[in-house]
Short mmCIF file of C-alpha atoms and ligand atoms in Angstrom, two decimals:
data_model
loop_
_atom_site.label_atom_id
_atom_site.label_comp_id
_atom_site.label_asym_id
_atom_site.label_seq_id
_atom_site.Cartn_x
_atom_site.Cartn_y
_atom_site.Cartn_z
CA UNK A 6 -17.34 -9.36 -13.31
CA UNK A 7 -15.97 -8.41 -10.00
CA UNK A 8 -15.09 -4.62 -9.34
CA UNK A 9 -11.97 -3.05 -7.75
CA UNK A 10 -10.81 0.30 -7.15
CA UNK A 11 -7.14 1.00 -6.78
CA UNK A 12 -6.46 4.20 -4.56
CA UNK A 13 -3.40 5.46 -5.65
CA UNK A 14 -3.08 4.18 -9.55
CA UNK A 15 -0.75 6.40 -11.07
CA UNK A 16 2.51 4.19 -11.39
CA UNK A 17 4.08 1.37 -9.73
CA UNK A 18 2.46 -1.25 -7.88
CA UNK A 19 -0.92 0.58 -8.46
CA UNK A 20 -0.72 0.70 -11.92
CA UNK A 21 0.24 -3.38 -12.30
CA UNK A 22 -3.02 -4.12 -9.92
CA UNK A 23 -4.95 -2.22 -12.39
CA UNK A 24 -2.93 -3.98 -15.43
CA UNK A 25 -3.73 -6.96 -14.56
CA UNK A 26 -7.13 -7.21 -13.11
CA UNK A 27 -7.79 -5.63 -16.62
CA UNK A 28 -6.10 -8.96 -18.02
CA UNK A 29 -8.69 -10.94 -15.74
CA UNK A 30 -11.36 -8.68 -17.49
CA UNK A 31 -12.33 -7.53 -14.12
CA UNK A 32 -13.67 -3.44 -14.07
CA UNK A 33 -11.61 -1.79 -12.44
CA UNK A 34 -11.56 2.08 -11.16
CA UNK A 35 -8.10 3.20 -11.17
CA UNK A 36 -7.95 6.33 -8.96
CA UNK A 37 -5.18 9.10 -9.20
CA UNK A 38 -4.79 12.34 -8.11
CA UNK A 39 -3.49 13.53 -11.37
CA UNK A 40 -4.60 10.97 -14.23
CA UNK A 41 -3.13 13.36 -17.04
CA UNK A 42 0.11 13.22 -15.87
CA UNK A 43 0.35 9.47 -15.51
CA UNK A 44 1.96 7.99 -18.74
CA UNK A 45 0.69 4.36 -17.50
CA UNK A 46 -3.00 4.95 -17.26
CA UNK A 47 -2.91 7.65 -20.53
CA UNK A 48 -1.46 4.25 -22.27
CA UNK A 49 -4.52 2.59 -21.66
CA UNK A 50 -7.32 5.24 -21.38
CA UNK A 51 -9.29 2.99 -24.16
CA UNK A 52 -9.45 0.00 -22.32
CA UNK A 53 -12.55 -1.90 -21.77
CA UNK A 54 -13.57 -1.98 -18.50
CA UNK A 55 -11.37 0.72 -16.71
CA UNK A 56 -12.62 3.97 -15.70
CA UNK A 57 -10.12 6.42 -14.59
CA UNK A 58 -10.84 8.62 -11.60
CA UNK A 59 -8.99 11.68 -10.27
CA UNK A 60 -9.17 11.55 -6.53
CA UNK A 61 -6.53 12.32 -3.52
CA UNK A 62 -6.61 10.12 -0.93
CA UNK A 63 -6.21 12.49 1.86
CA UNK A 64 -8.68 14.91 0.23
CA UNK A 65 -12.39 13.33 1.69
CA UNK A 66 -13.70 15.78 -1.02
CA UNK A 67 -12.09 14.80 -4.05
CA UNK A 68 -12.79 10.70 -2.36
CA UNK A 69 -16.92 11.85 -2.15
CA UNK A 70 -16.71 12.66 -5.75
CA UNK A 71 -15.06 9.98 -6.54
CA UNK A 72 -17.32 7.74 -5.23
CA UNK A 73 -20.00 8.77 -6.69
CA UNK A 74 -18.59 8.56 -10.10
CA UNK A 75 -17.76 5.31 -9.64
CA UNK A 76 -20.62 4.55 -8.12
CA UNK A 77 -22.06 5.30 -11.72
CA UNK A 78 -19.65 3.45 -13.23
CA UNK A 79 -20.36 0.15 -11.55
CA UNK A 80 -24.06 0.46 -10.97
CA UNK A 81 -23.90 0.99 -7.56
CA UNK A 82 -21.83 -1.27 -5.55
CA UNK A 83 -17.98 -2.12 -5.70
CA UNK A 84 -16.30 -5.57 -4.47
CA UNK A 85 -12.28 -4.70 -3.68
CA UNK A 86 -11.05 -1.53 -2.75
CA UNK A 87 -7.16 -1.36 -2.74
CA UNK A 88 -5.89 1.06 -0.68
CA UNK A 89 -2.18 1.78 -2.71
CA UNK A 90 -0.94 5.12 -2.56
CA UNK A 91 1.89 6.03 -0.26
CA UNK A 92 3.82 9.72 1.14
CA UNK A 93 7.27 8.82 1.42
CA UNK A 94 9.66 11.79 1.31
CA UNK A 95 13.21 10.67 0.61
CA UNK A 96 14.70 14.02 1.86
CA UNK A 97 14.26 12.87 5.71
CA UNK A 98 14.49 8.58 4.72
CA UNK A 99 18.00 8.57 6.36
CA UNK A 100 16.91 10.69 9.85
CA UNK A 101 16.22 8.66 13.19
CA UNK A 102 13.89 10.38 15.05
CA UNK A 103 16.54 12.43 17.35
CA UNK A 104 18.59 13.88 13.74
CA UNK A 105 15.87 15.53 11.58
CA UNK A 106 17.25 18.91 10.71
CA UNK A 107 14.37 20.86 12.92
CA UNK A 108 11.51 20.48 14.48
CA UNK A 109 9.75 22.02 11.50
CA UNK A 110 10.48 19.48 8.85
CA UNK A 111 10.06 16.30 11.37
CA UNK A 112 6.63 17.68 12.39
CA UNK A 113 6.22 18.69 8.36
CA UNK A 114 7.04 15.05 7.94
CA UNK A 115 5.11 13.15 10.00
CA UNK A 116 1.88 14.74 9.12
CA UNK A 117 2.54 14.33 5.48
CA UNK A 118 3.15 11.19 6.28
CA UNK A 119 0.11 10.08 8.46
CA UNK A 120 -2.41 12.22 6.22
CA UNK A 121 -1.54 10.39 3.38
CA UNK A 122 -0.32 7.04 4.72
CA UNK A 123 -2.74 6.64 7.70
CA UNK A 124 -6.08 9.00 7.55
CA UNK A 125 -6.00 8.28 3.53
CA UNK A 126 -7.09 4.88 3.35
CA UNK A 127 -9.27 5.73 6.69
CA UNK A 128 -10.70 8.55 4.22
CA UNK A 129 -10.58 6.31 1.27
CA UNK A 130 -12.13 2.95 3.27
CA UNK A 131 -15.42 5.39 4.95
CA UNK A 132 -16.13 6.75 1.19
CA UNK A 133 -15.97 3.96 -0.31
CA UNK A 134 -18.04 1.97 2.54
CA UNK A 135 -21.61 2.46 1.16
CA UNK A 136 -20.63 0.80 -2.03
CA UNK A 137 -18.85 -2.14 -0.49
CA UNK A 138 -21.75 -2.67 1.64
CA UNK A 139 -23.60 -3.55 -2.02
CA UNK A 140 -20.78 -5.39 -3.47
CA UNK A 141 -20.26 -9.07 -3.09
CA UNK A 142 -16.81 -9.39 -1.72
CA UNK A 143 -16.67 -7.00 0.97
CA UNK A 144 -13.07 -7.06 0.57
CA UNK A 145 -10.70 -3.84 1.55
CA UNK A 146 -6.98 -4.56 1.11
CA UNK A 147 -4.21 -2.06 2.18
CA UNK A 148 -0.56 -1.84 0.93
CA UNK A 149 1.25 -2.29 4.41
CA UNK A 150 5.62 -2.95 4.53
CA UNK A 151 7.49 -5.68 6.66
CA UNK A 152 9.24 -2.12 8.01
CA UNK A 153 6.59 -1.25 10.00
CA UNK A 154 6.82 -4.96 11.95
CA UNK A 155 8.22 -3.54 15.46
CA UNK A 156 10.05 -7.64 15.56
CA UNK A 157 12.14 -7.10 12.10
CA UNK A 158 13.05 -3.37 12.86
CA UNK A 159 13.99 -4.65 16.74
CA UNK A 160 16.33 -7.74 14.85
CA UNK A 161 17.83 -5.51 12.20
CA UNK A 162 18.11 -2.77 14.75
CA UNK A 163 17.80 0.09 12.18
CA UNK A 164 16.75 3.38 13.56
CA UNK A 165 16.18 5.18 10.17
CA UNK A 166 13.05 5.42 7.66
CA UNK A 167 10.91 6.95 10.64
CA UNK A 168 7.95 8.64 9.29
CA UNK A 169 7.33 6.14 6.75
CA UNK A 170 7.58 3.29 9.49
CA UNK A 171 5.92 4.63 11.84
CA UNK A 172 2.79 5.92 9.64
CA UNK A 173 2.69 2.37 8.23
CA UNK A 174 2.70 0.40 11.63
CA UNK A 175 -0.27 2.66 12.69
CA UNK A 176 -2.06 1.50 9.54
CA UNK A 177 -1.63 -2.01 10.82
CA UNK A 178 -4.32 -0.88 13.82
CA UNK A 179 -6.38 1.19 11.59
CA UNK A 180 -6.61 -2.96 9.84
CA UNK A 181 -7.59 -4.33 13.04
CA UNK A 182 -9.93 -1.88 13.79
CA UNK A 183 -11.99 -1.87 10.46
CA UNK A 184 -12.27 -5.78 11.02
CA UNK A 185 -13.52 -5.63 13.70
CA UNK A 186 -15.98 -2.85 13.61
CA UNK A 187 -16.92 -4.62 10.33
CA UNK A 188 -17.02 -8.32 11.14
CA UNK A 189 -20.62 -8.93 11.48
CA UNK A 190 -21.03 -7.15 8.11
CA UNK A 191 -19.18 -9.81 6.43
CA UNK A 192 -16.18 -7.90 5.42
CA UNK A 193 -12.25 -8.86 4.72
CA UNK A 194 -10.01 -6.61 5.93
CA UNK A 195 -6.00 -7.40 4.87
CA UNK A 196 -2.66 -5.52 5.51
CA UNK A 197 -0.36 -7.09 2.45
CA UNK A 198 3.30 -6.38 2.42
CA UNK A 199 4.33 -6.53 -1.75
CA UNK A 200 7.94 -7.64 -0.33
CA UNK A 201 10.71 -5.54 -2.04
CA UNK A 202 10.00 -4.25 -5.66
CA UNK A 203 11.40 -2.34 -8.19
CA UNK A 204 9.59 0.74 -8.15
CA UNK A 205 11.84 3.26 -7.42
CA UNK A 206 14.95 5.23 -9.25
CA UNK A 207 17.98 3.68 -8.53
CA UNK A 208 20.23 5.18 -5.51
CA UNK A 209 22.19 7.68 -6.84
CA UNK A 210 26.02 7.15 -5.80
CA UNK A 211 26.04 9.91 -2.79
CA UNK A 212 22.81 7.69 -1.42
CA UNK A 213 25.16 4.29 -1.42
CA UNK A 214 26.14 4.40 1.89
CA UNK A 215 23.17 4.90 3.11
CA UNK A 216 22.01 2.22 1.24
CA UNK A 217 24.46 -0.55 2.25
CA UNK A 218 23.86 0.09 5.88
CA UNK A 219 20.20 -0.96 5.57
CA UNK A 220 21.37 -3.75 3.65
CA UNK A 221 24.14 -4.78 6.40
CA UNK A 222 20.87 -4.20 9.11
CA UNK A 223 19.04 -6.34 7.21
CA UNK A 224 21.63 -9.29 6.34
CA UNK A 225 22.30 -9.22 10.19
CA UNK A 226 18.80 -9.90 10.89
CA UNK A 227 17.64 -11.88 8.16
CA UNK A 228 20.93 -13.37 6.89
CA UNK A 229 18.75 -14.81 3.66
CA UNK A 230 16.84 -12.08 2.71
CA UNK A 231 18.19 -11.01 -0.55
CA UNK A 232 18.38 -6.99 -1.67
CA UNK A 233 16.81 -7.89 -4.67
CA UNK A 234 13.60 -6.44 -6.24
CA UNK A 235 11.11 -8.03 -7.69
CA UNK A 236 9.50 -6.95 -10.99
CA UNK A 237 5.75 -5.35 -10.07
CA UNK A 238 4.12 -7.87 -12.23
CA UNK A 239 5.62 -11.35 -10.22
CA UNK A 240 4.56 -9.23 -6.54
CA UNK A 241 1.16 -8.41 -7.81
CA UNK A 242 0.66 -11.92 -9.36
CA UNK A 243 1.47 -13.29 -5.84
CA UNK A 244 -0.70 -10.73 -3.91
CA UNK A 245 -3.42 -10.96 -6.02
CA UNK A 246 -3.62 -14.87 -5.51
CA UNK A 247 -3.58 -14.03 -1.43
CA UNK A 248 -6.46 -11.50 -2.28
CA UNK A 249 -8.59 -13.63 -4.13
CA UNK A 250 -8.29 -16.75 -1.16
CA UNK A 251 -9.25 -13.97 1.30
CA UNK A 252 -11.74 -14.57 3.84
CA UNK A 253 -13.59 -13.35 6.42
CA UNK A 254 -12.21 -15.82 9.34
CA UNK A 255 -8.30 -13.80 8.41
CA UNK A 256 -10.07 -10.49 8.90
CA UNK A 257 -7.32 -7.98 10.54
CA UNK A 258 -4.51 -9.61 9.02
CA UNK A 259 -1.09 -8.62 8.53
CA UNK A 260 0.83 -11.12 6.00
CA UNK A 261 3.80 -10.99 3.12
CA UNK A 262 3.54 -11.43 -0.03
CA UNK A 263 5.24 -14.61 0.27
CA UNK A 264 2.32 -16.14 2.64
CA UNK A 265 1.06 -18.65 0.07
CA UNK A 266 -1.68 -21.58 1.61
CA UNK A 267 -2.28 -19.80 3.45
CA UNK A 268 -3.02 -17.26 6.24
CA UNK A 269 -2.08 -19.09 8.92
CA UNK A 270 0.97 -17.34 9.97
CA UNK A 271 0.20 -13.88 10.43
CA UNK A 272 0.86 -11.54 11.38
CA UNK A 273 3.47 -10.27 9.14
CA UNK A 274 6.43 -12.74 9.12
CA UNK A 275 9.03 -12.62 6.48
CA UNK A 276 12.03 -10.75 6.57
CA UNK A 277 11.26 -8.77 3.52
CA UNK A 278 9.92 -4.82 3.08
N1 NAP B 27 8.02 -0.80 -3.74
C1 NAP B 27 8.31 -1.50 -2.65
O1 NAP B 27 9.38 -2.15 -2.54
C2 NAP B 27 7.35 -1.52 -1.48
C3 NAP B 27 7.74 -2.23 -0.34
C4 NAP B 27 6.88 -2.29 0.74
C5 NAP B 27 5.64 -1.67 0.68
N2 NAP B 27 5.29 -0.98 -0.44
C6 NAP B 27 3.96 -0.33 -0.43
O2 NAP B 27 3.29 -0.59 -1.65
C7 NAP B 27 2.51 0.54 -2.02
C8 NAP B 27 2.88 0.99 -3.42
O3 NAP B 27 4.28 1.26 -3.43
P1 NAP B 27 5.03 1.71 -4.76
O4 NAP B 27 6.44 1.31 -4.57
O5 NAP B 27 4.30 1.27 -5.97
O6 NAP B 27 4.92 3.31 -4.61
P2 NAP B 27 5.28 4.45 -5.67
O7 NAP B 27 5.86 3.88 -6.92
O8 NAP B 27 6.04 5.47 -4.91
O9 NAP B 27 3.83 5.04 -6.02
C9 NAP B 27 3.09 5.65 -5.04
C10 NAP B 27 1.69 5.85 -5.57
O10 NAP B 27 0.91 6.54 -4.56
C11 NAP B 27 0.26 7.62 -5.21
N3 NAP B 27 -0.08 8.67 -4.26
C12 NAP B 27 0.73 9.30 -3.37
N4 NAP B 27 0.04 10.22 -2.68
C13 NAP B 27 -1.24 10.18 -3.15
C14 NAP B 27 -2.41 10.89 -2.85
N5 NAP B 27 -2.43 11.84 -1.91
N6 NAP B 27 -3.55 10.59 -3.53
C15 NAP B 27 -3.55 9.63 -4.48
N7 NAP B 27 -2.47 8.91 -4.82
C16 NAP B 27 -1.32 9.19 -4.16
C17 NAP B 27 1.26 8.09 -6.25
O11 NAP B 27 0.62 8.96 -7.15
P3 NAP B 27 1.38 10.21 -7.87
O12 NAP B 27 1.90 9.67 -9.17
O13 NAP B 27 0.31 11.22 -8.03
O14 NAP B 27 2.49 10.66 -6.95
C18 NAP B 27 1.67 6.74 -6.83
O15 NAP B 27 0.68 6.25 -7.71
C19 NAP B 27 2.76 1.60 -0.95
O16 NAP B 27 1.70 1.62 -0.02
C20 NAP B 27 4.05 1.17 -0.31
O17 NAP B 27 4.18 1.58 1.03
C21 NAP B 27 6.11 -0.88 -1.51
#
């Protein structure tokens, strides 16, 4: 049975990864940086197969440990780490870069932003490494967004969501430069955008505004690109068929969701986020 750990496990898209690789009867090491408090994985504590970690991904402590434990867990080695968890404060979502309220909170921001977003699955990816290196896959996946695609934020010309953009599109070269460092090695590196999916509260009615704007931007660009989201199970179902075709020849990748036989047109390419 393959194994997988999923950095950042606690709800949403990291909690369906580890619901359904459980299905698969694959072991999986669900990691989160506070497992009590996570109604999803408490739900299914008992499962066979899943061993639930606490770890935070920009803590290279807490990732040590964790590797270690699972390390235990699996015997040794691990196949497919998924690099999940996200910073993504909605306070400063609507700010373009000249508008933040100071200079405090942007710079408060952005490193929130890039220790959690961009050194965290740099932390996550180097502890994790020596058990990889013993697994047979050799596969590390990471959670990217169409909005960090420098193309679809020039067409939709949409200045906002700057932290969270900008954190993500450096993640794109931390891809590229794992693949590469890693290539001889034999590992799959992948940047996978889950397209739009419903993850998140619902906009409240003072955040509507805001709201349709990024849907006009986006309508402009991408005239059939729908503001719909998809249920976590139907973008994990199509991710996970994307991981499992992975190979070392689309090391460095950048693709959607939507990218289905296969990874030929990359880098990202769809006009969804
Ligand atoms: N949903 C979408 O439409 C969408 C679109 C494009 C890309 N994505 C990407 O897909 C991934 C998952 O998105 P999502 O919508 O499922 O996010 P989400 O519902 O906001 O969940 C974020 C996850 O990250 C975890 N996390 C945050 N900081 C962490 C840390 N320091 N250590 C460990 N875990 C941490 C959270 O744990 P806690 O419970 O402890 O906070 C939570 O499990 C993200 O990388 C995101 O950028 C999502």
């Amino acid at each position: 049975m393959p194994s997988y750990v999923i950095a950042g496990a606690s709800r949403g898209i990291g909690l369906q990864f580890v619901l359904d690789l459980l299905a698969r009867g694959d072991v999986v090491i669900a990691l989160a940086r506070n497992p009590e408090a996570s109604r999803g994985l408490q739900n299914i504590k008992d499962r066979k197969n899943l061993h639930i970690i606490k770890a935070d991904i920009a803590d290279a402590a807490s990732l040590k440990r964790a590797a270690e434990e699972t390390a235990k867990a699996t015997g040794g080695g691990l196949d497919v780490l998924i690099n999940n968890g996200v910073y993504q404060d909605k306070t400063y979502i609507y700010n373009t870069l000249v508008d933040f309220p100071s200079t405090e909170e942007l710079v408060s921001d952005f490193t929130k932003s890039f220790n959690t977003n961009v050194l965290g699955p740099i932390l996550t990816t180097n502890a994790f490494l020596p058990l990889l290196k013993k697994g047979t896959q050799k596969k590390v996946i990471t959670l990217n967004t169409g909005l960090a695609d420098t193309k679809l934020i020039l067409d939709i010309e949409y200045p906002k969501l700057t932290s969270y953009s900008i954190s993500k599109a450096a993640l794109d070269m931390v891809n590229v430069k794992y693949a590469l460092a890693l290539k001889k090695e034999g590992f799959s590196f992948l940047n996978i955008s889950p397209g739009l999916v419903d993850t998140q509260a619902p906009p409240k009615p003072e955040e509507m505004g805001e709201v349709m704007e990024m849907i006009t931007a986006f309508k402009k660009g991408y005239p059939d690109w729908t503001p719909m989201p998809m249920p976590t199970a139907e973008s994990v179902g199509l991710m996970l068929e994307i991981i499992d075709k992975l190979t070392v020849e689309n090391s460095g990748k950048f693709v959607s969701h939507k990218v289905g036989d296969f990874l030929s047109t990359c880098r990202y390419t769809e006009a969804d986020y």
